[in-house]
Amino acid sequence: MAPSPSPTAPSIPSGLLERLRADAGPRGFLPFDRVVDRALYDPETGYYESAEPPLGPHGDFYTAAHASPLFGGAVAARAFEEFERLGRPARFRIVELGPGDGTLARDLLAALVPRMPPTTTVDYVLVERSRRLARASAEALLGVADPGRVAIRRADALSTDGPFSGFVIANELLDAVPFRRLVARDGAWRELGLRVGPAAVEWAEGPLGALPPPALPAPPRDGIVLEVAPAAEAILREVADHLVAGAAVFVDYGLEEPELLLGHPEGTFAAVRAHRPVDDPLAELGRADLSAFVNFTRLRDAARRAGLTERAYVGQAEALVRWGLPALLEERARASVSSEAEVRVRLAAKNLLFGFGTFRVLDLAPPGSAVATPDATPSPAAP
Ligand SMILES: C[S@@+](CC[C@H](N)C(=O)[O-])C[C@H]1O[C@@H](n2cnc3c(N)ncnc32)[C@H](O)[C@@H]1O
């Protein structure tokens, strides 16, 4: 159900509160995507710009990339398939969207480069919205990749250099882009957001702003909340407009819209700090990670309308197995220096396969690609 509109007395940083107040203007109301945008990405007060590292075991949350280098190894295998499909070009471009602290980039390159012909250069482009993490991801790669084999650079957007062929990868990007929250009231959808007062914010409802198609479903029970992320759909349109040949692979947690409406009537918005959901997300704005499940129905529809074709839409476990995780695991287990290290490798692989239950992989081909029958529905990961 929708959060009760009772006031909270948050201790959110004053700079952030000021910005939210300015954004809200005289109406005093902000749709929630505007709040997420400021709280996560404001260059001065955004969570992703803070001095504390948000990602990894010492941060607030970890992703599959931090769970094991096997994740990067498996993604490298998928990237290599595209390298072959493109006819083994002398320069192979990989664009990573939202590389965070650079963990995936480091592991992917470590696994990929030894497989490439010595005459091939990998152009690795880091597209990271947070200035702090853009620096961190570039620094994580310093001295890691042989400059004769890999050219690493940062870009403001996937579209910066115009159309290209190659491999686009984004892990847990789409759950972190600003999302809107809609609430069902008296048979209609309303916008859920914040009323920003002089010293505090509180949940509030306003008229529904413009939404791109597809149309919203008839609102079910009163109070049900649905999150949608037009900004995530825009990222897919940008891919469709610039990726000429190759593939774009998005890994993220999420569900189809009917599953969200039935299984998560309160919505899926979560604020996480130190690996735990926080009790009062509004009190932690600017200091906690904010995310929502990806609405795969809307995302896939946006992809189709933009001309992208699904090569696969499967659960993370199934994708990793297809990309050769079992063989990579055995290789790494054999190379372990002790039995304890081997057990750790195997446990990390188990976590990748069974600990990311709602994670799905959307593997897209650019407009005009000839694609064999795509997969239909992701199989849930076994417990
Ligand atoms: C949840 S983190 C995931 C980081 C990394 N991919 C991983 O798997 O560890 C989301 C990342 O996406 C970045 N991000 C969000 N929106 C973005 C955008 N529009 N373009 C590029 N990066 C973005 C964030 O700054 C953050 O680094």
mmCIF file of C-alpha atoms and ligand atoms in Angstrom:
data_model
loop_
_atom_site.group_PDB
_atom_site.id
_atom_site.type_symbol
_atom_site.label_atom_id
_atom_site.label_comp_id
_atom_site.label_asym_id
_atom_site.label_seq_id
_atom_site.Cartn_x
_atom_site.Cartn_y
_atom_site.Cartn_z
ATOM 1 C CA MET A 1 0.000 0.000 0.000
ATOM 2 C CA ALA A 2 1.071 3.602 -0.360
ATOM 3 C CA PRO A 3 3.052 5.035 2.483
ATOM 4 C CA SER A 4 0.844 6.995 4.832
ATOM 5 C CA PRO A 5 1.077 10.708 4.113
ATOM 6 C CA SER A 6 2.039 11.415 7.711
ATOM 7 C CA PRO A 7 4.853 13.950 8.058
ATOM 8 C CA THR A 8 8.302 12.753 8.854
ATOM 9 C CA ALA A 9 10.916 14.961 10.404
ATOM 10 C CA PRO A 10 13.894 13.975 8.374
ATOM 11 C CA SER A 11 17.391 15.009 9.150
ATOM 12 C CA ILE A 12 18.327 15.070 5.489
ATOM 13 C CA PRO A 13 21.361 17.181 4.638
ATOM 14 C CA SER A 14 20.392 20.862 4.501
ATOM 15 C CA GLY A 15 21.988 21.384 1.059
ATOM 16 C CA LEU A 16 19.844 18.614 -0.399
ATOM 17 C CA LEU A 17 16.703 19.929 1.285
ATOM 18 C CA GLU A 18 17.385 23.372 -0.185
ATOM 19 C CA ARG A 19 17.715 21.935 -3.667
ATOM 20 C CA LEU A 20 14.535 19.894 -3.331
ATOM 21 C CA ARG A 21 12.702 23.010 -2.156
ATOM 22 C CA ALA A 22 13.980 25.008 -5.125
ATOM 23 C CA ASP A 23 12.964 22.219 -7.535
ATOM 24 C CA ALA A 24 9.501 21.946 -5.997
ATOM 25 C CA GLY A 25 8.877 25.687 -6.413
ATOM 26 C CA PRO A 26 5.771 27.371 -5.057
ATOM 27 C CA ARG A 27 3.654 24.215 -5.553
ATOM 28 C CA GLY A 28 5.870 22.500 -3.002
ATOM 29 C CA PHE A 29 5.373 19.072 -4.623
ATOM 30 C CA LEU A 30 8.020 16.946 -6.384
ATOM 31 C CA PRO A 31 7.363 13.741 -8.329
ATOM 32 C CA PHE A 32 9.568 11.011 -6.900
ATOM 33 C CA ASP A 33 11.910 10.680 -9.897
ATOM 34 C CA ARG A 34 12.982 14.298 -9.322
ATOM 35 C CA VAL A 35 13.718 13.440 -5.701
ATOM 36 C CA VAL A 36 15.796 10.372 -6.649
ATOM 37 C CA ASP A 37 17.676 12.397 -9.232
ATOM 38 C CA ARG A 38 18.791 14.940 -6.627
ATOM 39 C CA ALA A 39 19.288 12.483 -3.772
ATOM 40 C CA LEU A 40 21.532 10.163 -5.797
ATOM 41 C CA TYR A 41 23.157 12.300 -8.461
ATOM 42 C CA ASP A 42 23.292 15.949 -7.440
ATOM 43 C CA PRO A 43 26.936 16.900 -8.084
ATOM 44 C CA GLU A 44 27.239 18.477 -4.616
ATOM 45 C CA THR A 45 24.870 16.597 -2.353
ATOM 46 C CA GLY A 46 24.083 13.333 -4.187
ATOM 47 C CA TYR A 47 24.644 9.993 -2.482
ATOM 48 C CA TYR A 48 26.853 8.706 -5.317
ATOM 49 C CA GLU A 49 29.153 11.722 -4.939
ATOM 50 C CA SER A 50 29.750 11.200 -1.217
ATOM 51 C CA ALA A 51 33.219 10.402 0.088
ATOM 52 C CA GLU A 52 32.169 6.987 1.456
ATOM 53 C CA PRO A 53 32.428 4.201 -1.120
ATOM 54 C CA PRO A 54 28.852 3.101 -1.834
ATOM 55 C CA LEU A 55 29.733 -0.278 -3.367
ATOM 56 C CA GLY A 56 31.386 -3.455 -2.168
ATOM 57 C CA PRO A 57 31.747 -5.233 1.165
ATOM 58 C CA HIS A 58 32.796 -2.006 2.946
ATOM 59 C CA GLY A 59 30.106 0.068 1.283
ATOM 60 C CA ASP A 60 26.313 -0.010 1.407
ATOM 61 C CA PHE A 61 25.561 -2.739 -1.111
ATOM 62 C CA TYR A 62 27.324 -5.137 -3.406
ATOM 63 C CA THR A 63 26.487 -6.372 -6.868
ATOM 64 C CA ALA A 64 27.216 -9.604 -8.747
ATOM 65 C CA ALA A 65 30.454 -7.967 -9.874
ATOM 66 C CA HIS A 66 31.630 -7.867 -6.249
ATOM 67 C CA ALA A 67 30.357 -11.372 -5.471
ATOM 68 C CA SER A 68 33.003 -13.036 -7.648
ATOM 69 C CA PRO A 69 35.370 -12.345 -10.571
ATOM 70 C CA LEU A 70 33.538 -15.233 -12.235
ATOM 71 C CA PHE A 71 30.799 -12.750 -13.068
ATOM 72 C CA GLY A 72 33.194 -10.608 -15.109
ATOM 73 C CA GLY A 73 34.636 -13.790 -16.611
ATOM 74 C CA ALA A 74 31.215 -14.925 -17.814
ATOM 75 C CA VAL A 75 30.363 -11.477 -19.220
ATOM 76 C CA ALA A 76 33.720 -11.560 -21.029
ATOM 77 C CA ALA A 77 32.656 -14.818 -22.698
ATOM 78 C CA ARG A 78 29.450 -13.144 -23.895
ATOM 79 C CA ALA A 79 31.457 -10.154 -25.164
ATOM 80 C CA PHE A 80 33.809 -12.511 -27.011
ATOM 81 C CA GLU A 81 30.823 -14.017 -28.868
ATOM 82 C CA GLU A 82 30.049 -10.533 -30.200
ATOM 83 C CA PHE A 83 33.698 -10.003 -31.140
ATOM 84 C CA GLU A 84 33.451 -13.135 -33.283
ATOM 85 C CA ARG A 85 30.044 -12.210 -34.696
ATOM 86 C CA LEU A 86 31.494 -8.853 -35.775
ATOM 87 C CA GLY A 87 34.231 -10.660 -37.696
ATOM 88 C CA ARG A 88 37.083 -10.165 -35.188
ATOM 89 C CA PRO A 89 37.601 -6.429 -35.788
ATOM 90 C CA ALA A 90 41.052 -4.905 -35.176
ATOM 91 C CA ARG A 91 39.422 -2.548 -32.658
ATOM 92 C CA PHE A 92 36.603 -3.961 -30.545
ATOM 93 C CA ARG A 93 34.565 -1.464 -28.568
ATOM 94 C CA ILE A 94 32.987 -2.287 -25.221
ATOM 95 C CA VAL A 95 30.828 0.383 -23.601
ATOM 96 C CA GLU A 96 30.008 -0.111 -19.943
ATOM 97 C CA LEU A 97 27.085 1.945 -18.675
ATOM 98 C CA GLY A 98 27.218 2.708 -14.946
ATOM 99 C CA PRO A 99 30.531 0.960 -14.146
ATOM 100 C CA GLY A 100 30.443 2.121 -10.508
ATOM 101 C CA ASP A 101 33.801 1.373 -8.891
ATOM 102 C CA GLY A 102 35.148 -0.461 -11.963
ATOM 103 C CA THR A 103 35.063 -3.988 -10.521
ATOM 104 C CA LEU A 104 33.249 -5.516 -13.489
ATOM 105 C CA ALA A 105 35.463 -3.690 -15.996
ATOM 106 C CA ARG A 106 38.598 -4.993 -14.276
ATOM 107 C CA ASP A 107 37.420 -8.635 -14.181
ATOM 108 C CA LEU A 108 35.919 -8.536 -17.666
ATOM 109 C CA LEU A 109 39.153 -7.243 -19.203
ATOM 110 C CA ALA A 110 41.287 -9.697 -17.209
ATOM 111 C CA ALA A 111 39.286 -12.564 -18.702
ATOM 112 C CA LEU A 112 38.797 -11.169 -22.200
ATOM 113 C CA VAL A 113 42.178 -9.780 -23.228
ATOM 114 C CA PRO A 114 44.093 -13.098 -23.077
ATOM 115 C CA ARG A 115 41.499 -14.578 -25.481
ATOM 116 C CA MET A 116 41.850 -11.810 -28.062
ATOM 117 C CA PRO A 117 44.293 -11.923 -30.967
ATOM 118 C CA PRO A 118 47.412 -9.880 -30.082
ATOM 119 C CA THR A 119 46.640 -7.559 -32.998
ATOM 120 C CA THR A 120 43.272 -6.533 -31.572
ATOM 121 C CA THR A 121 42.786 -3.483 -29.348
ATOM 122 C CA VAL A 122 39.869 -3.394 -26.938
ATOM 123 C CA ASP A 123 38.371 0.099 -26.672
ATOM 124 C CA TYR A 124 36.786 0.136 -23.228
ATOM 125 C CA VAL A 125 34.496 3.110 -22.689
ATOM 126 C CA LEU A 126 33.285 3.937 -19.169
ATOM 127 C CA VAL A 127 30.015 5.890 -19.139
ATOM 128 C CA GLU A 128 29.410 6.829 -15.526
ATOM 129 C CA ARG A 129 27.021 9.536 -14.350
ATOM 130 C CA SER A 130 28.617 10.076 -10.937
ATOM 131 C CA ARG A 131 31.762 12.178 -11.212
ATOM 132 C CA ARG A 132 33.251 10.493 -8.188
ATOM 133 C CA LEU A 133 32.606 6.976 -9.492
ATOM 134 C CA ALA A 134 33.763 7.954 -12.973
ATOM 135 C CA ARG A 135 37.140 8.748 -11.419
ATOM 136 C CA ALA A 136 37.042 5.615 -9.244
ATOM 137 C CA SER A 137 36.282 3.276 -12.155
ATOM 138 C CA ALA A 138 39.029 4.789 -14.317
ATOM 139 C CA GLU A 139 41.490 4.529 -11.400
ATOM 140 C CA ALA A 140 40.525 0.903 -10.743
ATOM 141 C CA LEU A 141 41.807 0.095 -14.234
ATOM 142 C CA LEU A 142 45.106 1.929 -13.936
ATOM 143 C CA GLY A 143 47.955 -0.506 -14.335
ATOM 144 C CA VAL A 144 45.560 -3.426 -14.747
ATOM 145 C CA ALA A 145 45.201 -3.583 -18.486
ATOM 146 C CA ASP A 146 48.141 -3.638 -20.895
ATOM 147 C CA PRO A 147 47.940 -0.241 -22.691
ATOM 148 C CA GLY A 148 49.119 -1.957 -25.857
ATOM 149 C CA ARG A 149 46.003 -4.162 -25.853
ATOM 150 C CA VAL A 150 43.365 -2.035 -24.141
ATOM 151 C CA ALA A 151 42.459 1.643 -24.562
ATOM 152 C CA ILE A 152 40.386 2.881 -21.643
ATOM 153 C CA ARG A 153 38.493 6.146 -21.732
ATOM 154 C CA ARG A 154 35.576 7.885 -20.139
ATOM 155 C CA ALA A 155 32.620 9.319 -22.034
ATOM 156 C CA ASP A 156 29.675 11.384 -20.851
ATOM 157 C CA ALA A 157 27.196 9.253 -22.757
ATOM 158 C CA LEU A 158 26.941 6.214 -24.970
ATOM 159 C CA SER A 159 26.079 8.598 -27.804
ATOM 160 C CA THR A 160 29.161 10.828 -27.342
ATOM 161 C CA ASP A 161 31.060 9.430 -30.347
ATOM 162 C CA GLY A 162 28.065 8.786 -32.605
ATOM 163 C CA PRO A 163 27.051 5.410 -34.040
ATOM 164 C CA PHE A 164 29.289 2.401 -33.289
ATOM 165 C CA SER A 165 29.565 -1.392 -33.402
ATOM 166 C CA GLY A 166 30.490 -3.384 -30.318
ATOM 167 C CA PHE A 167 29.260 -4.666 -26.996
ATOM 168 C CA VAL A 168 27.293 -2.658 -24.428
ATOM 169 C CA ILE A 169 27.084 -3.969 -20.876
ATOM 170 C CA ALA A 170 25.196 -2.546 -17.888
ATOM 171 C CA ASN A 171 24.979 -4.325 -14.553
ATOM 172 C CA GLU A 172 22.492 -2.894 -12.066
ATOM 173 C CA LEU A 173 22.235 0.375 -13.940
ATOM 174 C CA LEU A 174 18.507 0.404 -14.603
ATOM 175 C CA ASP A 175 17.409 -0.071 -10.979
ATOM 176 C CA ALA A 176 19.436 3.007 -10.080
ATOM 177 C CA VAL A 177 18.042 5.512 -12.586
ATOM 178 C CA PRO A 178 15.378 7.909 -11.258
ATOM 179 C CA PHE A 179 11.977 6.209 -11.082
ATOM 180 C CA ARG A 180 8.445 7.488 -10.602
ATOM 181 C CA ARG A 181 5.995 6.117 -8.063
ATOM 182 C CA LEU A 182 2.325 5.948 -9.018
ATOM 183 C CA VAL A 183 -0.463 5.252 -6.574
ATOM 184 C CA ALA A 184 -4.005 4.018 -7.274
ATOM 185 C CA ARG A 185 -6.739 6.281 -5.851
ATOM 186 C CA ASP A 186 -10.458 5.987 -6.581
ATOM 187 C CA GLY A 187 -9.922 4.119 -9.836
ATOM 188 C CA ALA A 188 -7.197 6.393 -11.237
ATOM 189 C CA TRP A 189 -3.425 6.629 -11.004
ATOM 190 C CA ARG A 190 -1.869 9.546 -9.133
ATOM 191 C CA GLU A 191 1.727 10.646 -8.842
ATOM 192 C CA LEU A 192 3.364 9.819 -5.513
ATOM 193 C CA GLY A 193 6.060 12.240 -4.497
ATOM 194 C CA LEU A 194 7.166 14.532 -1.727
ATOM 195 C CA ARG A 195 5.807 17.740 -0.328
ATOM 196 C CA VAL A 196 8.855 19.808 0.489
ATOM 197 C CA GLY A 197 8.384 22.153 3.394
ATOM 198 C CA PRO A 198 10.777 24.707 4.904
ATOM 199 C CA ALA A 199 12.405 22.162 7.192
ATOM 200 C CA ALA A 200 10.989 18.762 6.294
ATOM 201 C CA VAL A 201 9.629 16.528 3.558
ATOM 202 C CA GLU A 202 6.617 14.253 3.620
ATOM 203 C CA TRP A 203 4.948 11.823 1.247
ATOM 204 C CA ALA A 204 2.254 13.472 -0.856
ATOM 205 C CA GLU A 205 0.139 12.748 -3.910
ATOM 206 C CA GLY A 206 -0.356 14.914 -6.965
ATOM 207 C CA PRO A 207 -1.945 14.726 -10.403
ATOM 208 C CA LEU A 208 -0.329 12.225 -12.759
ATOM 209 C CA GLY A 209 2.291 13.815 -15.012
ATOM 210 C CA ALA A 210 2.642 12.890 -18.676
ATOM 211 C CA LEU A 211 3.633 9.285 -19.264
ATOM 212 C CA PRO A 212 4.893 7.864 -22.522
ATOM 213 C CA PRO A 213 3.119 4.745 -23.806
ATOM 214 C CA PRO A 214 2.418 1.919 -23.075
ATOM 215 C CA ALA A 215 -0.734 2.985 -21.314
ATOM 216 C CA LEU A 216 -1.062 2.231 -17.647
ATOM 217 C CA PRO A 217 -3.208 -0.722 -16.598
ATOM 218 C CA ALA A 218 -6.536 -0.043 -14.927
ATOM 219 C CA PRO A 219 -5.598 0.711 -11.336
ATOM 220 C CA PRO A 220 -6.389 -2.205 -9.111
ATOM 221 C CA ARG A 221 -7.031 -1.882 -5.373
ATOM 222 C CA ASP A 222 -6.845 1.545 -3.802
ATOM 223 C CA GLY A 223 -3.414 2.364 -2.430
ATOM 224 C CA ILE A 224 -1.424 0.059 -4.719
ATOM 225 C CA VAL A 225 1.907 1.546 -5.800
ATOM 226 C CA LEU A 226 3.630 0.944 -9.140
ATOM 227 C CA GLU A 227 7.111 2.189 -10.021
ATOM 228 C CA VAL A 228 7.976 3.127 -13.606
ATOM 229 C CA ALA A 229 11.218 4.553 -14.953
ATOM 230 C CA PRO A 230 10.900 6.525 -18.214
ATOM 231 C CA ALA A 231 14.615 7.363 -17.783
ATOM 232 C CA ALA A 232 15.497 3.658 -18.059
ATOM 233 C CA GLU A 233 13.419 3.396 -21.223
ATOM 234 C CA ALA A 234 15.264 6.431 -22.640
ATOM 235 C CA ILE A 235 18.580 4.595 -22.145
ATOM 236 C CA LEU A 236 17.303 1.762 -24.364
ATOM 237 C CA ARG A 237 16.247 4.271 -27.019
ATOM 238 C CA GLU A 238 19.742 5.769 -26.911
ATOM 239 C CA VAL A 239 21.200 2.291 -27.437
ATOM 240 C CA ALA A 240 18.858 1.682 -30.382
ATOM 241 C CA ASP A 241 19.841 5.020 -31.939
ATOM 242 C CA HIS A 242 23.622 4.452 -31.694
ATOM 243 C CA LEU A 243 24.440 0.737 -31.663
ATOM 244 C CA VAL A 244 24.786 -0.276 -35.296
ATOM 245 C CA ALA A 245 25.971 -3.886 -34.828
ATOM 246 C CA GLY A 246 26.758 -6.047 -31.822
ATOM 247 C CA ALA A 247 24.758 -6.470 -28.623
ATOM 248 C CA ALA A 248 23.581 -4.633 -25.519
ATOM 249 C CA VAL A 249 23.250 -6.710 -22.358
ATOM 250 C CA PHE A 250 21.404 -5.408 -19.295
ATOM 251 C CA VAL A 251 21.565 -7.348 -16.030
ATOM 252 C CA ASP A 252 19.221 -6.226 -13.288
ATOM 253 C CA TYR A 253 16.644 -7.241 -10.744
ATOM 254 C CA GLY A 254 13.038 -6.753 -11.608
ATOM 255 C CA LEU A 255 9.742 -8.304 -12.606
ATOM 256 C CA GLU A 256 7.018 -8.027 -15.202
ATOM 257 C CA GLU A 257 4.345 -5.418 -14.453
ATOM 258 C CA PRO A 258 1.579 -7.903 -13.492
ATOM 259 C CA GLU A 259 4.038 -9.570 -11.087
ATOM 260 C CA LEU A 260 4.839 -6.181 -9.571
ATOM 261 C CA LEU A 261 1.174 -5.252 -9.151
ATOM 262 C CA LEU A 262 0.235 -8.586 -7.619
ATOM 263 C CA GLY A 263 3.355 -9.406 -5.640
ATOM 264 C CA HIS A 264 4.459 -5.942 -4.493
ATOM 265 C CA PRO A 265 1.344 -3.848 -3.860
ATOM 266 C CA GLU A 266 3.368 -1.430 -1.725
ATOM 267 C CA GLY A 267 5.856 -0.889 -4.536
ATOM 268 C CA THR A 268 9.491 -1.926 -4.516
ATOM 269 C CA PHE A 269 11.220 1.330 -3.574
ATOM 270 C CA ALA A 270 14.058 0.569 -1.158
ATOM 271 C CA ALA A 271 16.709 2.643 0.564
ATOM 272 C CA VAL A 272 19.773 0.692 1.619
ATOM 273 C CA ARG A 273 22.663 1.585 3.886
ATOM 274 C CA ALA A 274 25.396 -0.688 5.219
ATOM 275 C CA HIS A 275 23.784 -3.662 3.430
ATOM 276 C CA ARG A 276 20.435 -3.222 5.238
ATOM 277 C CA PRO A 277 17.158 -1.542 4.281
ATOM 278 C CA VAL A 278 16.750 1.666 6.262
ATOM 279 C CA ASP A 279 13.623 2.118 8.405
ATOM 280 C CA ASP A 280 12.739 5.618 7.250
ATOM 281 C CA PRO A 281 14.005 6.185 3.708
ATOM 282 C CA LEU A 282 13.073 9.867 3.751
ATOM 283 C CA ALA A 283 15.260 10.457 6.758
ATOM 284 C CA GLU A 284 18.236 9.021 4.881
ATOM 285 C CA LEU A 285 17.854 10.864 1.584
ATOM 286 C CA GLY A 286 21.323 11.673 0.287
ATOM 287 C CA ARG A 287 22.916 9.123 2.622
ATOM 288 C CA ALA A 288 21.442 5.831 1.374
ATOM 289 C CA ASP A 289 21.184 4.117 -1.978
ATOM 290 C CA LEU A 290 17.697 4.376 -3.496
ATOM 291 C CA SER A 291 16.388 1.885 -6.001
ATOM 292 C CA ALA A 292 13.313 0.124 -7.324
ATOM 293 C CA PHE A 293 12.747 -3.127 -9.204
ATOM 294 C CA VAL A 294 13.041 -2.783 -12.956
ATOM 295 C CA ASN A 295 9.637 -2.924 -14.636
ATOM 296 C CA PHE A 296 10.623 -5.340 -17.404
ATOM 297 C CA THR A 297 7.260 -5.102 -19.177
ATOM 298 C CA ARG A 298 7.774 -1.396 -19.856
ATOM 299 C CA LEU A 299 11.449 -1.797 -20.587
ATOM 300 C CA ARG A 300 10.958 -4.608 -23.108
ATOM 301 C CA ASP A 301 8.157 -2.727 -24.747
ATOM 302 C CA ALA A 302 10.339 0.376 -25.070
ATOM 303 C CA ALA A 303 13.118 -1.794 -26.563
ATOM 304 C CA ARG A 304 10.740 -3.308 -29.124
ATOM 305 C CA ARG A 305 9.337 0.074 -30.099
ATOM 306 C CA ALA A 306 12.882 1.395 -30.565
ATOM 307 C CA GLY A 307 13.653 -1.491 -32.952
ATOM 308 C CA LEU A 308 15.867 -3.569 -30.619
ATOM 309 C CA THR A 309 15.393 -7.342 -30.790
ATOM 310 C CA GLU A 310 15.682 -9.725 -27.852
ATOM 311 C CA ARG A 311 18.430 -12.285 -28.261
ATOM 312 C CA ALA A 312 17.613 -13.534 -24.771
ATOM 313 C CA TYR A 313 15.520 -12.646 -21.760
ATOM 314 C CA VAL A 314 16.459 -15.119 -19.064
ATOM 315 C CA GLY A 315 17.265 -15.334 -15.360
ATOM 316 C CA GLN A 316 20.807 -14.412 -14.300
ATOM 317 C CA ALA A 317 21.648 -18.019 -13.410
ATOM 318 C CA GLU A 318 20.618 -19.292 -16.832
ATOM 319 C CA ALA A 319 22.563 -16.551 -18.616
ATOM 320 C CA LEU A 320 25.707 -17.238 -16.591
ATOM 321 C CA VAL A 321 25.520 -20.953 -17.352
ATOM 322 C CA ARG A 322 25.078 -20.193 -21.065
ATOM 323 C CA TRP A 323 28.121 -17.919 -20.900
ATOM 324 C CA GLY A 324 30.227 -20.779 -19.574
ATOM 325 C CA LEU A 325 30.239 -20.204 -15.821
ATOM 326 C CA PRO A 326 30.583 -23.928 -14.934
ATOM 327 C CA ALA A 327 33.806 -24.281 -16.963
ATOM 328 C CA LEU A 328 35.172 -20.981 -15.624
ATOM 329 C CA LEU A 329 34.411 -22.153 -12.102
ATOM 330 C CA GLU A 330 36.283 -25.425 -12.556
ATOM 331 C CA GLU A 331 39.258 -23.584 -14.028
ATOM 332 C CA ARG A 332 39.370 -21.197 -11.072
ATOM 333 C CA ALA A 333 38.764 -23.939 -8.517
ATOM 334 C CA ARG A 334 41.697 -25.941 -9.961
ATOM 335 C CA ALA A 335 43.919 -22.875 -9.705
ATOM 336 C CA SER A 336 43.032 -22.302 -6.025
ATOM 337 C CA VAL A 337 46.020 -22.275 -3.707
ATOM 338 C CA SER A 338 44.274 -24.121 -0.868
ATOM 339 C CA SER A 339 41.165 -26.188 -0.205
ATOM 340 C CA GLU A 340 39.757 -23.265 1.735
ATOM 341 C CA ALA A 341 40.295 -20.952 -1.245
ATOM 342 C CA GLU A 342 38.614 -23.499 -3.502
ATOM 343 C CA VAL A 343 35.564 -23.673 -1.229
ATOM 344 C CA ARG A 344 35.371 -19.876 -1.316
ATOM 345 C CA VAL A 345 35.419 -19.893 -5.123
ATOM 346 C CA ARG A 346 32.628 -22.476 -5.211
ATOM 347 C CA LEU A 347 30.522 -20.639 -2.634
ATOM 348 C CA ALA A 348 30.848 -17.385 -4.577
ATOM 349 C CA ALA A 349 29.688 -19.185 -7.733
ATOM 350 C CA LYS A 350 26.739 -20.636 -5.809
ATOM 351 C CA ASN A 351 25.847 -17.109 -4.695
ATOM 352 C CA LEU A 352 26.023 -15.833 -8.288
ATOM 353 C CA LEU A 353 23.746 -18.630 -9.469
ATOM 354 C CA PHE A 354 21.236 -18.838 -6.621
ATOM 355 C CA GLY A 355 21.602 -15.678 -4.562
ATOM 356 C CA PHE A 356 20.357 -13.254 -7.225
ATOM 357 C CA GLY A 357 16.867 -14.744 -7.574
ATOM 358 C CA THR A 358 14.996 -11.848 -9.188
ATOM 359 C CA PHE A 359 17.875 -10.859 -11.494
ATOM 360 C CA ARG A 360 17.236 -11.092 -15.210
ATOM 361 C CA VAL A 361 19.348 -10.601 -18.288
ATOM 362 C CA LEU A 362 17.970 -8.706 -21.254
ATOM 363 C CA ASP A 363 20.249 -9.324 -24.225
ATOM 364 C CA LEU A 364 19.385 -7.040 -27.131
ATOM 365 C CA ALA A 365 20.432 -6.849 -30.760
ATOM 366 C CA PRO A 366 20.424 -3.509 -32.586
ATOM 367 C CA PRO A 367 17.756 -2.565 -35.110
ATOM 368 C CA GLY A 368 18.023 -4.495 -38.362
ATOM 369 C CA SER A 369 19.836 -7.534 -36.880
ATOM 370 C CA ALA A 370 18.747 -10.990 -37.965
ATOM 371 C CA VAL A 371 18.036 -12.776 -34.700
ATOM 372 C CA ALA A 372 16.974 -16.390 -34.146
ATOM 373 C CA THR A 373 13.945 -17.182 -32.004
ATOM 374 C CA PRO A 374 14.359 -15.324 -28.741
ATOM 375 C CA ASP A 375 13.753 -16.784 -25.319
ATOM 376 C CA ALA A 376 10.360 -16.097 -23.845
ATOM 377 C CA THR A 377 10.269 -16.000 -20.071
ATOM 378 C CA PRO A 378 13.053 -16.131 -17.529
ATOM 379 C CA SER A 379 13.143 -19.255 -15.440
ATOM 380 C CA PRO A 380 13.298 -18.464 -11.746
ATOM 381 C CA ALA A 381 16.547 -19.329 -9.989
ATOM 382 C CA ALA A 382 16.313 -22.436 -7.841
ATOM 383 C CA PRO A 383 16.403 -21.658 -4.116
HETATM 384 C C1 LIG B 1 23.921 0.179 -8.576
HETATM 385 S S1 LIG B 1 25.352 0.924 -9.223
HETATM 386 C C2 LIG B 1 26.063 -0.446 -10.134
HETATM 387 C C3 LIG B 1 27.527 -0.302 -10.384
HETATM 388 C C4 LIG B 1 28.208 -1.402 -11.197
HETATM 389 N N1 LIG B 1 27.611 -1.564 -12.495
HETATM 390 C C5 LIG B 1 28.240 -2.729 -10.479
HETATM 391 O O1 LIG B 1 27.653 -3.675 -10.966
HETATM 392 O O2 LIG B 1 28.845 -2.812 -9.404
HETATM 393 C C6 LIG B 1 24.644 1.951 -10.484
HETATM 394 C C7 LIG B 1 25.659 2.785 -11.207
HETATM 395 O O3 LIG B 1 25.071 3.386 -12.347
HETATM 396 C C8 LIG B 1 25.484 4.747 -12.416
HETATM 397 N N2 LIG B 1 24.476 5.468 -13.236
HETATM 398 C C9 LIG B 1 23.198 5.757 -12.939
HETATM 399 N N3 LIG B 1 22.585 6.375 -13.967
HETATM 400 C C10 LIG B 1 23.488 6.460 -14.957
HETATM 401 C C11 LIG B 1 23.456 6.959 -16.298
HETATM 402 N N4 LIG B 1 22.342 7.507 -16.810
HETATM 403 N N5 LIG B 1 24.565 6.860 -17.046
HETATM 404 C C12 LIG B 1 25.695 6.314 -16.549
HETATM 405 N N6 LIG B 1 25.792 5.830 -15.276
HETATM 406 C C13 LIG B 1 24.704 5.888 -14.504
HETATM 407 C C14 LIG B 1 25.560 5.145 -10.961
HETATM 408 O O4 LIG B 1 26.302 6.324 -10.760
HETATM 409 C C15 LIG B 1 26.236 3.911 -10.363
HETATM 410 O O5 LIG B 1 27.619 3.919 -10.527
#
